Short mmCIF file of C-alpha atoms and ligand atoms in Angstrom, two decimals:
data_model
loop_
_atom_site.label_atom_id
_atom_site.label_comp_id
_atom_site.label_asym_id
_atom_site.label_seq_id
_atom_site.Cartn_x
_atom_site.Cartn_y
_atom_site.Cartn_z
CA MET A 1 27.16 1.45 10.58
CA SER A 2 30.15 0.75 8.48
CA GLY A 3 33.37 -1.13 8.88
CA ASN A 4 35.46 0.73 6.34
CA ASP A 5 38.57 0.53 8.50
CA ALA A 6 38.71 -3.23 8.05
CA GLY A 7 40.34 -2.96 4.66
CA GLY A 8 42.99 -0.29 4.89
CA LYS A 9 45.19 -1.06 7.90
CA ASP A 10 48.58 -2.66 8.14
CA THR A 11 47.70 -6.18 9.22
CA GLY A 12 51.20 -7.24 10.06
CA GLY A 13 51.66 -9.61 7.13
CA LYS A 14 48.27 -11.31 7.53
CA ALA A 15 45.79 -11.36 4.61
CA ARG A 16 43.89 -8.11 4.35
CA LEU A 17 40.14 -8.23 4.61
CA ASP A 18 38.73 -5.89 1.97
CA VAL A 19 35.14 -5.85 3.06
CA GLN A 20 32.61 -3.14 3.65
CA LEU A 21 30.18 -3.94 6.39
CA SER A 22 26.84 -2.27 6.58
CA CYS A 23 23.99 -2.70 8.99
CA PRO A 24 20.88 -4.10 7.30
CA ALA A 25 18.61 -2.88 10.09
CA PRO A 26 17.25 0.62 9.48
CA VAL A 27 18.83 3.08 11.84
CA GLY A 28 16.38 5.58 13.28
CA THR A 29 17.50 9.08 12.45
CA ARG A 30 16.06 12.54 12.81
CA ASP A 31 18.55 14.56 10.81
CA ARG A 32 18.66 12.79 7.42
CA VAL A 33 16.13 11.06 5.24
CA VAL A 34 16.86 7.34 4.81
CA LEU A 35 15.14 4.72 2.65
CA GLY A 36 13.30 3.41 5.71
CA HIS A 37 11.36 6.68 5.89
CA GLY A 38 9.56 5.56 2.73
CA GLY A 39 8.63 2.09 3.96
CA GLY A 40 5.21 2.86 5.35
CA GLY A 41 6.20 1.55 8.79
CA LEU A 42 7.14 3.13 12.09
CA MET A 43 9.82 5.37 10.56
CA THR A 44 7.36 6.77 8.01
CA ASN A 45 4.82 7.42 10.74
CA ARG A 46 7.43 9.17 12.87
CA LEU A 47 8.46 11.38 9.94
CA ILE A 48 4.82 12.28 9.27
CA GLU A 49 4.28 13.12 12.93
CA ASP A 50 7.55 15.03 13.32
CA VAL A 51 7.49 17.05 10.12
CA PHE A 52 4.12 17.09 8.36
CA LEU A 53 1.34 16.79 10.94
CA GLY A 54 2.79 19.57 13.04
CA ALA A 55 3.08 21.91 10.07
CA PHE A 56 -0.26 21.22 8.40
CA ASP A 57 -2.29 20.32 11.46
CA ASN A 58 -6.01 20.10 10.62
CA PRO A 59 -8.85 17.68 11.38
CA TRP A 60 -8.79 16.04 7.92
CA LEU A 61 -5.10 15.20 8.07
CA GLY A 62 -5.65 13.94 11.60
CA THR A 63 -7.99 11.16 10.39
CA ARG A 64 -4.92 9.31 9.00
CA HIS A 65 -7.04 7.80 6.23
CA ASP A 66 -6.09 6.95 2.61
CA GLY A 67 -7.32 10.39 1.58
CA ALA A 68 -9.32 13.27 3.01
CA VAL A 69 -13.07 13.79 2.72
CA VAL A 70 -13.65 17.54 2.70
CA PRO A 71 -16.83 19.62 2.37
CA LEU A 72 -17.25 21.54 -0.89
CA GLY A 73 -20.47 23.53 -0.94
CA THR A 74 -23.15 20.97 -0.21
CA ALA A 75 -21.07 18.07 -1.55
CA ARG A 76 -18.33 16.02 0.07
CA LEU A 77 -15.17 15.61 -1.94
CA ALA A 78 -12.60 12.85 -1.42
CA ILE A 79 -9.05 13.79 -2.38
CA SER A 80 -5.91 11.67 -2.31
CA THR A 81 -2.39 12.00 -3.68
CA ASP A 82 0.50 9.60 -4.20
CA SER A 83 3.92 9.60 -5.82
CA TYR A 84 5.38 6.64 -7.69
CA VAL A 85 9.07 5.79 -7.96
CA VAL A 86 8.88 2.04 -8.62
CA SER A 87 12.04 0.39 -9.99
CA PRO A 88 11.98 -1.13 -12.57
CA MET A 89 9.23 0.98 -14.13
CA PHE A 90 8.04 -2.01 -16.21
CA PHE A 91 7.39 -5.19 -14.22
CA PRO A 92 5.30 -8.36 -14.69
CA GLY A 93 1.64 -7.39 -14.40
CA GLY A 94 2.05 -3.65 -14.82
CA ASP A 95 4.19 -0.55 -15.02
CA ILE A 96 4.58 2.74 -13.19
CA GLY A 97 1.66 4.29 -15.14
CA LYS A 98 -0.84 1.56 -14.31
CA LEU A 99 0.37 1.63 -10.72
CA ALA A 100 -0.06 5.41 -10.45
CA LEU A 101 -3.60 5.41 -11.79
CA CYS A 102 -4.72 2.33 -9.83
CA GLY A 103 -3.10 3.52 -6.60
CA THR A 104 -4.73 6.93 -6.62
CA VAL A 105 -8.12 5.78 -7.84
CA ASN A 106 -8.06 3.05 -5.19
CA ASP A 107 -7.22 5.50 -2.41
CA VAL A 108 -10.15 7.70 -3.45
CA ALA A 109 -12.40 4.62 -3.46
CA MET A 110 -11.15 3.66 0.04
CA CYS A 111 -12.65 6.94 1.25
CA GLY A 112 -16.05 5.65 0.11
CA ALA A 113 -16.05 7.95 -2.93
CA ARG A 114 -16.69 7.45 -6.62
CA PRO A 115 -13.42 8.54 -8.30
CA LEU A 116 -13.95 11.14 -11.04
CA TYR A 117 -10.87 13.18 -11.95
CA VAL A 118 -7.12 12.67 -11.73
CA SER A 119 -4.12 14.96 -12.15
CA ALA A 120 -0.76 13.59 -13.25
CA GLY A 121 2.64 15.16 -12.62
CA PHE A 122 5.69 13.69 -14.34
CA ILE A 123 9.31 14.12 -13.28
CA LEU A 124 11.39 12.85 -16.17
CA GLU A 125 15.10 12.22 -16.36
CA GLU A 126 16.97 13.60 -19.35
CA GLY A 127 17.60 10.74 -21.81
CA THR A 128 14.46 8.72 -21.02
CA PRO A 129 13.11 7.17 -24.26
CA ILE A 130 9.91 8.91 -25.36
CA GLU A 131 8.61 5.48 -26.33
CA ALA A 132 8.85 4.35 -22.67
CA LEU A 133 6.90 7.44 -21.62
CA ARG A 134 4.26 6.70 -24.28
CA ARG A 135 3.84 3.15 -22.96
CA VAL A 136 3.46 4.41 -19.40
CA VAL A 137 0.91 7.06 -20.39
CA SER A 138 -1.02 4.54 -22.45
CA SER A 139 -1.23 2.23 -19.38
CA MET A 140 -2.57 5.15 -17.35
CA GLN A 141 -5.23 5.89 -19.95
CA ALA A 142 -6.27 2.22 -20.11
CA VAL A 143 -6.97 2.23 -16.36
CA ALA A 144 -8.66 5.64 -16.53
CA ARG A 145 -10.99 4.32 -19.25
CA GLU A 146 -11.74 1.16 -17.29
CA VAL A 147 -12.57 3.06 -14.12
CA GLY A 148 -14.37 5.93 -15.83
CA VAL A 149 -12.07 8.72 -14.61
CA GLN A 150 -10.48 11.49 -16.65
CA VAL A 151 -6.92 12.77 -16.36
CA VAL A 152 -7.80 16.45 -16.50
CA THR A 153 -4.59 18.29 -15.66
CA GLY A 154 -0.92 17.58 -15.31
CA ASP A 155 2.63 18.81 -15.12
CA THR A 156 5.95 17.87 -16.71
CA LYS A 157 9.40 18.56 -15.31
CA VAL A 158 12.75 17.29 -16.54
CA VAL A 159 15.84 16.80 -14.38
CA GLU A 160 19.41 16.29 -15.61
CA ARG A 161 20.69 12.86 -16.52
CA GLY A 162 21.68 11.03 -13.33
CA ARG A 163 19.44 13.18 -11.11
CA GLY A 164 16.37 10.95 -11.39
CA ASP A 165 15.48 7.43 -12.51
CA GLN A 166 13.72 7.91 -15.86
CA ILE A 167 10.11 8.44 -14.78
CA TYR A 168 8.56 9.46 -11.47
CA ILE A 169 4.83 10.18 -11.35
CA ASN A 170 2.61 11.98 -8.88
CA THR A 171 -1.13 11.46 -9.20
CA THR A 172 -3.93 13.18 -7.32
CA GLY A 173 -7.48 11.94 -7.52
CA VAL A 174 -10.80 13.43 -6.53
CA GLY A 175 -14.19 11.86 -6.20
CA LEU A 176 -17.59 12.45 -4.69
CA VAL A 177 -18.85 10.80 -1.52
CA GLU A 178 -22.57 10.11 -1.50
CA ALA A 179 -24.59 11.99 1.12
CA GLY A 180 -24.67 10.20 4.46
CA ARG A 181 -21.89 7.74 3.61
CA GLN A 182 -19.15 7.40 6.21
CA VAL A 183 -16.21 5.09 5.56
CA ALA A 184 -13.39 5.68 8.00
CA PRO A 185 -11.47 3.99 10.83
CA ASN A 186 -13.57 5.76 13.47
CA ARG A 187 -16.64 3.79 12.31
CA VAL A 188 -15.06 0.42 13.15
CA ARG A 189 -16.64 -1.24 16.18
CA GLU A 190 -16.62 -4.46 18.21
CA GLY A 191 -18.08 -7.39 16.26
CA ASP A 192 -17.19 -6.03 12.80
CA VAL A 193 -15.83 -8.65 10.41
CA VAL A 194 -12.60 -8.17 8.48
CA LEU A 195 -12.66 -9.27 4.85
CA LEU A 196 -9.63 -9.49 2.57
CA SER A 197 -10.30 -9.27 -1.16
CA GLY A 198 -7.27 -10.98 -2.67
CA ASP A 199 -4.17 -13.11 -2.27
CA VAL A 200 -1.27 -11.65 -0.35
CA GLY A 201 2.09 -10.14 -1.28
CA ARG A 202 2.05 -10.49 -5.06
CA HIS A 203 2.96 -6.94 -6.08
CA GLY A 204 6.03 -6.56 -3.88
CA ILE A 205 7.42 -9.95 -4.83
CA ALA A 206 6.73 -9.38 -8.56
CA VAL A 207 8.66 -6.10 -8.55
CA MET A 208 11.48 -7.48 -6.42
CA SER A 209 11.85 -10.54 -8.68
CA ALA A 210 12.00 -8.31 -11.78
CA ARG A 211 14.53 -5.98 -10.17
CA GLU A 212 16.82 -8.65 -8.78
CA GLY A 213 16.48 -10.92 -11.83
CA VAL A 214 15.15 -13.77 -9.71
CA ALA A 215 13.23 -16.30 -11.82
CA PHE A 216 10.67 -18.72 -10.47
CA GLU A 217 8.96 -21.58 -12.28
CA THR A 218 6.02 -19.32 -13.05
CA THR A 219 6.42 -15.57 -13.49
CA ILE A 220 4.91 -13.81 -10.49
CA GLU A 221 2.67 -11.02 -11.76
CA SER A 222 1.74 -7.96 -9.74
CA ASP A 223 -1.89 -7.88 -8.60
CA CYS A 224 -2.05 -4.20 -9.62
CA ALA A 225 -5.72 -3.48 -10.41
CA PRO A 226 -8.38 -0.84 -9.89
CA LEU A 227 -10.73 -1.59 -7.01
CA ALA A 228 -13.31 1.18 -7.50
CA SER A 229 -15.96 -1.03 -9.12
CA MET A 230 -15.67 -3.63 -6.35
CA VAL A 231 -16.14 -0.90 -3.75
CA GLN A 232 -19.09 0.57 -5.63
CA GLY A 233 -20.58 -2.93 -5.80
CA LEU A 234 -20.44 -3.19 -2.00
CA PHE A 235 -22.40 0.05 -1.63
CA ASP A 236 -24.86 -0.90 -4.36
CA ALA A 237 -25.54 -4.18 -2.55
CA GLY A 238 -26.31 -2.25 0.63
CA VAL A 239 -23.33 -3.56 2.62
CA ASP A 240 -22.63 -1.49 5.74
CA VAL A 241 -18.96 -0.81 4.98
CA ARG A 242 -17.35 0.74 8.07
CA CYS A 243 -13.80 1.10 6.78
CA LEU A 244 -11.75 0.22 3.72
CA ARG A 245 -8.03 0.23 3.07
CA ASP A 246 -5.97 -1.04 0.15
CA CYS A 247 -3.08 -3.16 1.41
CA THR A 248 -0.28 -1.39 -0.43
CA ARG A 249 3.08 -0.46 1.13
CA GLY A 250 3.44 -2.38 4.39
CA GLY A 251 0.95 -5.02 3.23
CA VAL A 252 -2.13 -6.40 4.92
CA ALA A 253 -0.48 -6.27 8.35
CA SER A 254 0.26 -2.53 8.23
CA ALA A 255 -3.22 -1.70 6.89
CA LEU A 256 -4.82 -3.54 9.81
CA VAL A 257 -2.49 -2.12 12.45
CA GLU A 258 -3.10 1.44 11.24
CA ILE A 259 -6.87 0.99 11.34
CA ALA A 260 -6.76 -0.70 14.78
CA GLU A 261 -4.65 2.16 16.16
CA VAL A 262 -6.88 4.94 14.84
CA ALA A 263 -10.12 3.11 15.70
CA ARG A 264 -8.75 2.04 19.14
CA VAL A 265 -9.93 -1.54 18.71
CA GLU A 266 -8.41 -5.00 18.97
CA VAL A 267 -8.50 -6.88 15.68
CA GLU A 268 -7.92 -10.62 15.63
CA ILE A 269 -6.94 -12.36 12.41
CA ARG A 270 -6.44 -16.08 11.81
CA ASP A 271 -3.11 -17.17 10.39
CA ASP A 272 -4.69 -19.72 8.03
CA ALA A 273 -7.34 -17.43 6.63
CA TRP A 274 -5.68 -15.81 3.64
CA VAL A 275 -4.29 -17.01 0.33
CA VAL A 276 -0.62 -16.71 -0.66
CA GLU A 277 0.35 -18.07 -4.06
CA ALA A 278 2.96 -20.84 -3.91
CA GLU A 279 5.58 -18.80 -5.83
CA VAL A 280 5.06 -15.77 -3.60
CA LEU A 281 5.39 -17.92 -0.50
CA GLY A 282 8.51 -19.57 -1.92
CA ALA A 283 10.09 -16.19 -2.64
CA CYS A 284 9.22 -14.94 0.85
CA GLU A 285 10.81 -18.00 2.44
CA LEU A 286 13.88 -17.60 0.25
CA PHE A 287 14.37 -13.95 1.22
CA GLY A 288 13.14 -14.18 4.80
CA LEU A 289 10.16 -11.92 4.20
CA ASP A 290 6.75 -12.09 5.84
CA PRO A 291 4.08 -12.05 3.10
CA LEU A 292 1.68 -10.27 5.41
CA PHE A 293 3.93 -7.18 5.21
CA ILE A 294 4.51 -7.30 1.44
CA ALA A 295 2.72 -4.77 -0.75
CA ASN A 296 -0.33 -5.57 -2.83
CA GLU A 297 -1.73 -3.15 -5.37
CA GLY A 298 -5.09 -4.72 -6.10
CA CYS A 299 -6.24 -5.98 -2.72
CA LEU A 300 -8.20 -4.34 0.09
CA VAL A 301 -9.36 -5.02 3.63
CA ALA A 302 -12.97 -4.19 4.38
CA PHE A 303 -14.45 -3.89 7.86
CA VAL A 304 -18.13 -4.69 7.49
CA ALA A 305 -21.15 -5.24 9.74
CA PRO A 306 -21.39 -8.94 10.72
CA GLU A 307 -24.83 -9.36 9.15
CA ASP A 308 -23.47 -8.25 5.74
CA VAL A 309 -20.55 -10.68 5.41
CA ALA A 310 -22.15 -13.10 2.92
CA LYS A 311 -23.41 -10.24 0.75
CA ALA A 312 -20.03 -8.52 0.77
CA LEU A 313 -18.09 -11.69 -0.10
CA ALA A 314 -20.45 -12.38 -3.02
CA VAL A 315 -19.79 -8.89 -4.41
CA MET A 316 -16.02 -9.19 -3.96
CA ARG A 317 -15.80 -12.65 -5.54
CA ALA A 318 -17.74 -11.47 -8.59
CA ASP A 319 -14.94 -8.96 -9.29
CA PRO A 320 -11.82 -10.16 -11.17
CA ALA A 321 -9.62 -8.76 -8.39
CA GLY A 322 -11.69 -10.43 -5.67
CA ARG A 323 -11.72 -14.10 -6.52
CA HIS A 324 -9.71 -14.96 -3.38
CA ALA A 325 -11.92 -12.85 -1.11
CA ARG A 326 -12.48 -14.28 2.33
CA GLU A 327 -13.15 -13.52 5.97
CA VAL A 328 -9.85 -13.19 7.81
CA GLY A 329 -10.72 -11.80 11.20
CA ARG A 330 -12.93 -9.88 13.54
CA VAL A 331 -12.93 -6.83 15.78
CA MET A 332 -12.82 -8.23 19.32
CA LYS A 333 -12.71 -5.38 21.79
CA ALA A 334 -12.98 -1.67 21.66
CA GLU A 335 -10.30 -0.98 24.22
CA ARG A 336 -6.92 -2.32 23.11
CA ALA A 337 -5.53 -0.81 19.90
CA GLU A 338 -3.72 -3.80 18.45
CA VAL A 339 -3.83 -6.59 15.90
CA ARG A 340 -3.48 -10.17 17.11
CA LEU A 341 -2.60 -13.07 14.89
CA ARG A 342 -4.24 -16.27 16.14
CA SER A 343 -2.76 -19.58 15.01
CA SER A 344 -4.67 -22.78 14.34
CA LEU A 345 -3.10 -24.13 17.57
CA GLY A 346 -4.84 -21.39 19.53
CA THR A 347 -1.75 -19.30 20.32
CA SER A 348 -1.73 -15.62 19.47
CA ARG A 349 0.77 -12.83 19.06
CA VAL A 350 0.61 -9.11 18.52
CA ILE A 351 1.49 -7.82 15.05
CA GLU A 352 3.44 -4.59 15.01
CA LEU A 353 4.40 -2.22 12.23
CA LEU A 354 7.82 -2.82 10.76
CA SER A 355 10.38 -0.18 11.56
CA GLY A 356 11.69 0.65 8.10
CA GLU A 357 11.79 -0.75 4.61
CA GLN A 358 11.66 -4.44 3.59
CA LEU A 359 11.62 -3.74 -0.14
CA PRO A 360 12.46 -0.20 -1.23
CA ARG A 361 10.92 1.38 -4.33
CA ILE A 362 8.20 -1.13 -5.02
CA CYS A 363 5.58 1.59 -5.61
MG1 MG B 401 -4.01 3.36 0.29
#
């Protein structure tokens, strides 16, 4: 919507109102791409269903997981890809390179795989300082070394000045899934316990604060971190991990809703169960954002068998990214595909995916 006419008319001697009105709510559209299509909410899902699923229809894509687990000879290969357009490309706690490596390695790990190899494609804008690119690549290599993956192939393209925003990165990761291991939404069942590995909303708020120049008493740092060793620790400890998802775009809420919808189960979470840092909460209140929908980049939800909860929490809390790990909910029924938020007063409400984009270009 726009109210461009408000400024230009003869107002009969009255003061002219030179204002441009725009509608903050994302407008659903089928003929043009809008920012909301990148938000990881309902509009993204609709775009995927309308354009991509129909074209590439196959059983692996249909699992709607963080990546695909495909057979390769006698092995099972997990493969996942992601593109990164975060603005600004350097933010407290990370940069676009760290984000790209962590995000892709984490998605491979969420498939239950050990990440092994990564490809990296760079789309660079003419005029970008080589030194900035060096810093970004060095961040990628630091994560690769930490996780034990190799960046084995890549691509470089340059677009004219003004046709990009310095550095965009696409990363694809592959890993091996151990024989017999199944980690996917369709393994979630009634009685499973939902664990959350970290505090909520830190990445999205860190990037937004850097972009908008909003300062808080303490600098909010992104939680961007690799999660592969935490996931491997769960398997090594013998935890029956039914499903994993990193709570990136769309936050914890979207991760849970997506799993509940694919698994066709009702998930109940308690509204006092998770940790939000005071500065993150303050920023959310200031901007009218719900932390449960804000992106994290070093935090996962794990659906585990009820008898393995203590074991799983011990593994998570031993990891630097998992010190806030806790039980946040449970799978109640295997009939209603929804997520319910139960308050300490006993009331409950259904959590739904957001329509469009709360914070564009945070990953
Ligand atoms: Mg993911």
